[in-house]
Amino acid sequence: MTLPAETLITFARQLLLAVKVPPAKADIVAESLLAANLRGVDSHGLQLLSFYIELIMMGNIDIGADGRVVSESGACLVYDAQCGIGQWISAHCCDQAIRLARAHGLGMVVARDSNHFGAAAYWGQRMSAAGMIGMVMCNASALVAPWQGKEPRFGTNPICMSLPGADTWLLDMATTTVALGKILNAQFHGRETIPAGWAMDSEGAPTTDTQAALSGLLMPLGGYKGSGLAMMAEILCAVLGGGAMSTELGGIRVQGQPMKTSQFFLAIDVSRFMPLEVFERRMRSLVAMVKSSKTAKGYNEVLVAGEPEWRAEEHRRRDGIPLSDGVWQNLVAAAEKLGVALPS
């Protein structure tokens, strides 16, 4: 099933409205999910919507909560998300970080008791669109064993950095080899196997079996280094924000328990260091230097972070967004249950 982005945004919004999500909140959730699909990051796109709807109907997500400022001191702010919609909370936190950065040069906001916010890149880009370097992290449901362990203690705990300027450099990476959504996406496509290095089974042994991976553990990125990065994100988000840590979190597949994730938003005002146009020019020079490297055997181009996604977006804006059979059937089932018409 391939449909235009605007058609899918409207469909997603209608599904959210059908479970009583207020219109402004439905808009930002739909837009953030479709932004991921447009960039080719399907693991964080409409694939998540049926999970969100289930969590809302269970009461795990409080659609009426707007969150509140717990404390503000200089450039630092703590935000209580009150188990509200993750995207709505993140929009507030990004805007607060931008406000603080304009006043102080830096603005750092940590939110606690939040929910899944989609792709971190969407929030990094919200800050970089305001002329800031935007950095985003969050903790997540424990699906990853610490290095040398076999019981989950960390989530995928992504790290994102977005820069001002058109298509300059955008890093958004899990601290696992891949996000859980990649394995779910393989399941939705009916693939029985996944690439080596993505996951371990429940005993901590590497596996390429999709079902064993889903009942097992995600593989930390680069072994002990991935564990270190995951714990760094856990500290900056949950420990510092006073939120749920490690095994205290719920998740998008956990029934009857709020997720209570913590999120970190840092805005850096580039103009405090140099004129924005100078920074952008220097970044273009750096990217050109990196891409000028001779290619390794088997490759015809050196890519930098963000390039594959920008190319995917150009293609999908023109040709539409493809959805796997599994994702489409989940959306169809949700629409039938909620009395929402399917896109024509």
Coordinates of C-alpha atoms in Angstrom, one line a residue:
M1 CA 0.0 0.0 0.0
T2 CA 1.5 3.3 -1.1
L3 CA -0.3 6.6 -0.4
P4 CA 0.6 10.3 -0.5
A5 CA 1.9 11.8 2.8
E6 CA -1.0 14.3 3.1
T7 CA -3.5 11.5 2.7
L8 CA -1.8 9.5 5.5
I9 CA -1.5 12.5 7.8
T10 CA -5.2 13.1 7.5
F11 CA -5.9 9.4 8.1
A12 CA -3.7 9.3 11.2
R13 CA -5.3 12.5 12.5
Q14 CA -8.8 11.0 12.1
L15 CA -7.8 7.8 14.0
L16 CA -6.4 10.0 16.9
L17 CA -9.5 12.2 17.0
A18 CA -11.6 9.0 17.2
V19 CA -10.0 8.2 20.5
K20 CA -10.7 11.7 21.7
V21 CA -7.2 13.2 21.3
P22 CA -7.6 17.0 21.1
P23 CA -7.1 18.3 17.5
A24 CA -3.8 20.2 18.2
K25 CA -2.3 17.1 19.8
A26 CA -3.6 14.9 17.0
D27 CA -2.0 17.2 14.5
I28 CA 1.5 17.1 16.0
V29 CA 1.5 13.3 16.5
A30 CA 0.3 12.7 12.9
E31 CA 2.9 15.1 11.5
S32 CA 5.8 13.7 13.5
L33 CA 5.0 10.1 12.6
L34 CA 4.6 10.9 8.9
A35 CA 7.9 13.0 9.0
A36 CA 9.7 9.7 10.0
N37 CA 8.0 7.8 7.1
L38 CA 9.0 10.5 4.7
R39 CA 12.6 10.2 5.8
G40 CA 12.5 6.5 5.3
V41 CA 12.6 5.8 9.0
D42 CA 9.5 3.6 8.9
S43 CA 10.3 2.1 12.4
H44 CA 9.3 5.4 13.9
G45 CA 6.4 6.3 11.5
L46 CA 2.8 5.1 11.2
Q47 CA 4.0 1.7 12.4
L48 CA 3.7 3.2 15.9
L49 CA 0.2 4.6 15.6
S50 CA -1.7 1.4 16.5
F51 CA 0.4 1.0 19.6
Y52 CA -0.3 4.6 20.6
I53 CA -4.1 4.1 20.1
E54 CA -4.0 1.0 22.3
L55 CA -2.1 2.8 25.1
I56 CA -4.5 5.7 24.9
M57 CA -7.5 3.4 25.2
M58 CA -5.9 1.6 28.1
G59 CA -5.3 4.9 29.9
N60 CA -1.5 4.5 29.8
I61 CA -1.3 7.9 28.0
D62 CA -3.2 10.9 29.5
I63 CA -4.4 12.7 26.4
G64 CA -5.6 15.7 28.5
A65 CA -2.3 16.3 30.2
D66 CA -0.2 19.3 29.1
G67 CA 2.6 18.9 31.6
R68 CA 4.0 21.6 33.8
V69 CA 7.3 23.3 34.7
V70 CA 8.7 21.9 37.9
S71 CA 11.7 24.2 38.2
E72 CA 13.6 26.8 36.2
S73 CA 17.0 28.1 37.1
G74 CA 19.1 30.0 34.6
A75 CA 19.4 28.0 31.4
C76 CA 18.0 24.8 33.1
L77 CA 14.4 23.6 33.3
V78 CA 12.7 20.5 34.6
Y79 CA 9.4 19.5 33.1
D80 CA 6.8 17.1 34.5
A81 CA 5.0 15.5 31.5
Q82 CA 2.2 14.1 33.7
C83 CA 2.1 11.0 31.4
G84 CA 0.9 13.1 28.6
I85 CA 1.3 12.5 24.8
G86 CA 5.0 12.4 24.1
Q87 CA 5.0 14.5 21.0
W88 CA 2.9 17.3 22.7
I89 CA 5.3 17.3 25.7
S90 CA 8.3 17.4 23.4
A91 CA 7.0 20.3 21.5
H92 CA 6.6 22.3 24.7
C93 CA 10.1 21.2 25.9
C94 CA 11.8 22.2 22.6
D95 CA 10.2 25.6 22.7
Q96 CA 11.3 26.1 26.3
A97 CA 14.9 25.1 25.3
I98 CA 14.9 27.6 22.4
R99 CA 13.6 30.3 24.7
L100 CA 16.3 29.6 27.3
A101 CA 19.0 29.5 24.6
R102 CA 18.0 32.9 23.3
A103 CA 18.3 34.3 26.8
H104 CA 21.4 32.5 28.0
G105 CA 23.1 31.0 24.9
L106 CA 22.2 27.5 26.0
G107 CA 18.9 26.0 27.0
M108 CA 18.5 22.6 28.6
V109 CA 15.2 21.0 29.4
V110 CA 14.7 17.5 31.0
A111 CA 11.2 16.0 31.0
R112 CA 10.1 13.1 33.2
D113 CA 7.0 10.9 33.2
S114 CA 6.6 11.3 29.5
N115 CA 5.6 8.9 26.7
H116 CA 7.1 7.7 23.3
F117 CA 7.9 10.8 21.2
G118 CA 8.5 9.2 17.8
A119 CA 11.8 9.9 16.1
A120 CA 14.3 12.1 18.1
A121 CA 15.3 13.8 14.8
Y122 CA 11.9 15.5 14.6
W123 CA 12.7 17.4 17.8
G124 CA 16.3 18.1 17.0
Q125 CA 15.1 19.7 13.8
R126 CA 12.5 21.7 15.6
M127 CA 15.4 23.4 17.5
S128 CA 17.8 23.6 14.6
A129 CA 15.0 25.4 12.5
A130 CA 15.3 28.2 15.1
G131 CA 19.0 28.6 14.4
M132 CA 20.1 26.3 17.3
I133 CA 22.2 23.2 17.5
G134 CA 19.6 20.8 18.8
M135 CA 20.5 17.8 20.9
V136 CA 17.9 15.2 22.0
M137 CA 18.1 12.0 24.0
C138 CA 15.7 9.8 25.9
N139 CA 15.6 6.6 27.9
A140 CA 13.2 3.8 26.9
S141 CA 11.8 0.5 27.9
A142 CA 14.5 -2.0 29.1
L143 CA 15.2 -4.2 26.1
V144 CA 19.0 -4.3 26.1
A145 CA 21.3 -6.2 28.5
P146 CA 24.3 -4.3 29.8
W147 CA 27.6 -5.4 28.4
Q148 CA 28.4 -8.9 29.8
G149 CA 24.8 -9.3 31.1
K150 CA 21.8 -11.2 29.8
E151 CA 18.9 -9.4 31.5
P152 CA 17.6 -6.1 30.0
R153 CA 18.5 -2.9 31.9
F154 CA 18.6 -0.2 29.1
G155 CA 16.4 0.9 26.3
T156 CA 17.5 1.9 22.8
N157 CA 18.2 5.3 24.4
P158 CA 18.7 7.3 21.2
I159 CA 21.1 10.3 20.7
C160 CA 20.3 13.0 18.2
M161 CA 22.1 16.1 17.0
S162 CA 20.6 18.5 14.4
L163 CA 22.3 21.6 12.9
P164 CA 20.9 24.7 11.4
G165 CA 21.1 25.1 7.7
A166 CA 19.5 23.2 4.8
D167 CA 20.4 19.5 4.8
T168 CA 23.7 20.0 6.6
W169 CA 24.1 17.1 9.0
L170 CA 21.6 15.3 11.1
L171 CA 22.5 12.4 13.4
D172 CA 19.8 10.3 15.0
M173 CA 21.0 6.9 16.3
A174 CA 19.9 4.3 18.8
T175 CA 22.6 3.1 21.2
T176 CA 21.7 -0.4 20.0
T177 CA 22.7 -1.7 16.6
V178 CA 19.2 -1.0 15.5
A179 CA 16.0 0.3 17.1
L180 CA 13.3 -2.2 18.2
G181 CA 11.1 -0.8 15.4
K182 CA 13.5 -2.3 12.8
I183 CA 12.8 -5.8 14.1
L184 CA 9.1 -5.1 14.3
N185 CA 9.2 -3.8 10.8
A186 CA 10.8 -7.1 9.7
Q187 CA 7.9 -8.9 11.4
F188 CA 5.4 -6.7 9.7
H189 CA 7.0 -7.6 6.4
G190 CA 6.8 -11.3 7.2
R191 CA 10.6 -11.7 7.3
E192 CA 11.6 -14.8 9.3
T193 CA 15.2 -13.6 9.7
I194 CA 17.1 -10.4 10.5
P195 CA 20.7 -9.4 9.8
A196 CA 23.4 -10.7 12.1
G197 CA 24.4 -8.3 14.8
W198 CA 20.9 -6.8 15.4
A199 CA 19.8 -8.9 18.4
M200 CA 20.3 -11.7 20.9
D201 CA 17.9 -14.4 22.1
S202 CA 16.7 -14.6 25.7
E203 CA 19.9 -16.3 26.7
G204 CA 22.1 -13.5 25.4
A205 CA 23.3 -15.5 22.3
P206 CA 23.3 -13.7 18.9
T207 CA 20.4 -14.6 16.7
T208 CA 19.1 -13.9 13.2
D209 CA 15.6 -15.3 14.0
T210 CA 13.0 -12.5 14.0
Q211 CA 10.8 -14.1 16.7
A212 CA 13.7 -15.1 18.9
A213 CA 14.9 -11.5 18.7
L214 CA 11.5 -10.1 19.6
S215 CA 11.4 -12.3 22.7
G216 CA 15.1 -11.7 23.4
L217 CA 17.4 -8.7 23.6
L218 CA 18.6 -5.9 21.3
M219 CA 22.4 -5.8 20.6
P220 CA 24.2 -2.8 22.1
L221 CA 26.0 -0.7 19.6
G222 CA 29.7 -1.5 19.5
G223 CA 29.5 -3.8 22.6
Y224 CA 30.6 -2.1 25.8
K225 CA 30.7 1.3 24.0
G226 CA 27.0 1.0 23.3
S227 CA 26.3 0.2 26.9
G228 CA 28.3 3.2 28.0
L229 CA 26.3 5.5 25.6
A230 CA 23.0 4.0 26.8
M231 CA 23.9 4.7 30.4
M232 CA 25.0 8.2 29.5
A233 CA 21.6 8.9 28.0
E234 CA 19.9 7.3 31.1
I235 CA 21.8 9.6 33.4
L236 CA 21.2 12.8 31.4
C237 CA 17.5 12.0 31.0
A238 CA 16.2 10.0 34.0
V239 CA 18.7 10.4 36.8
L240 CA 19.0 14.1 36.3
G241 CA 15.3 14.7 35.7
G242 CA 14.2 12.6 38.6
G243 CA 12.2 10.2 36.4
A244 CA 11.8 6.4 36.2
M245 CA 15.1 4.6 35.5
S246 CA 15.9 1.4 33.7
T247 CA 13.5 -1.4 34.7
E248 CA 11.1 1.1 36.2
L249 CA 9.8 2.1 32.8
G250 CA 6.8 0.7 31.0
G251 CA 6.7 0.7 27.2
I252 CA 4.6 0.8 24.0
R253 CA 4.0 -3.0 24.3
V254 CA 3.4 -3.0 28.1
Q255 CA -0.3 -3.1 29.2
G256 CA -1.6 -1.3 32.2
Q257 CA 1.6 0.6 33.1
P258 CA 2.5 4.1 32.0
M259 CA 5.8 4.4 30.1
K260 CA 7.2 7.2 32.2
T261 CA 10.1 7.9 29.9
S262 CA 12.4 10.8 30.4
Q263 CA 13.6 13.1 27.6
F264 CA 16.5 15.6 27.2
F265 CA 16.5 18.6 25.0
L266 CA 19.5 20.9 24.6
A267 CA 19.5 24.0 22.4
I268 CA 22.8 25.8 21.6
D269 CA 22.5 29.3 20.1
V270 CA 25.1 29.3 17.3
S271 CA 25.0 33.1 17.1
R272 CA 26.7 33.3 20.5
F273 CA 29.8 31.8 18.9
M274 CA 29.8 33.2 15.3
P275 CA 27.3 34.5 12.8
L276 CA 24.9 31.8 11.7
E277 CA 25.9 32.1 8.0
V278 CA 29.6 31.6 9.0
F279 CA 28.8 28.4 10.9
E280 CA 26.7 27.1 8.0
R281 CA 29.6 27.8 5.6
R282 CA 32.1 26.1 7.8
M283 CA 29.8 23.1 8.1
R284 CA 29.5 22.9 4.3
S285 CA 33.3 22.9 4.1
L286 CA 33.6 20.1 6.7
V287 CA 31.0 18.0 4.9
A288 CA 32.9 18.5 1.6
M289 CA 36.2 17.4 3.2
V290 CA 34.6 14.3 4.6
K291 CA 32.9 13.4 1.3
S292 CA 36.1 14.0 -0.6
S293 CA 37.6 10.8 0.8
K294 CA 38.2 8.0 -1.7
T295 CA 35.6 5.3 -1.4
A296 CA 36.2 1.9 0.1
K297 CA 35.8 -1.2 -2.1
G298 CA 32.1 -1.9 -2.8
Y299 CA 31.0 1.7 -2.3
N300 CA 30.6 4.6 -4.8
E301 CA 30.1 7.5 -2.4
V302 CA 30.9 8.7 1.1
L303 CA 27.7 9.6 2.9
V304 CA 27.3 11.8 6.0
A305 CA 24.6 11.6 8.7
G306 CA 21.2 12.7 7.3
E307 CA 21.9 12.2 3.5
P308 CA 20.1 8.9 3.1
E309 CA 17.0 10.3 4.8
W310 CA 16.9 13.5 2.8
R311 CA 17.1 11.5 -0.4
A312 CA 14.3 9.2 0.8
E313 CA 12.2 12.2 1.6
E314 CA 12.6 13.7 -1.9
H315 CA 11.6 10.3 -3.4
R316 CA 8.6 9.7 -1.1
R317 CA 7.2 13.2 -1.4
R318 CA 7.1 12.6 -5.1
D319 CA 6.0 9.0 -5.2
G320 CA 4.2 8.4 -1.9
I321 CA 4.9 6.5 1.3
P322 CA 4.9 2.6 1.1
L323 CA 3.4 0.8 4.1
S324 CA 4.0 -2.9 4.8
D325 CA 1.1 -5.3 4.8
G326 CA 1.5 -5.7 8.6
V327 CA 1.4 -2.0 9.3
W328 CA -1.5 -1.4 6.9
Q329 CA -3.6 -4.2 8.4
N330 CA -3.0 -2.8 11.9
L331 CA -4.3 0.6 10.8
V332 CA -7.2 -1.0 8.9
A333 CA -8.2 -2.9 12.1
A334 CA -7.9 0.3 14.2
A335 CA -10.0 2.2 11.7
E336 CA -12.8 -0.5 11.6
K337 CA -12.8 -0.6 15.4
L338 CA -13.1 3.2 15.7
G339 CA -15.5 3.7 12.8
V340 CA -13.0 5.7 10.7
A341 CA -13.2 5.6 6.9
L342 CA -10.1 4.3 5.1
P343 CA -8.3 6.6 2.6
S344 CA -9.6 6.3 -0.9

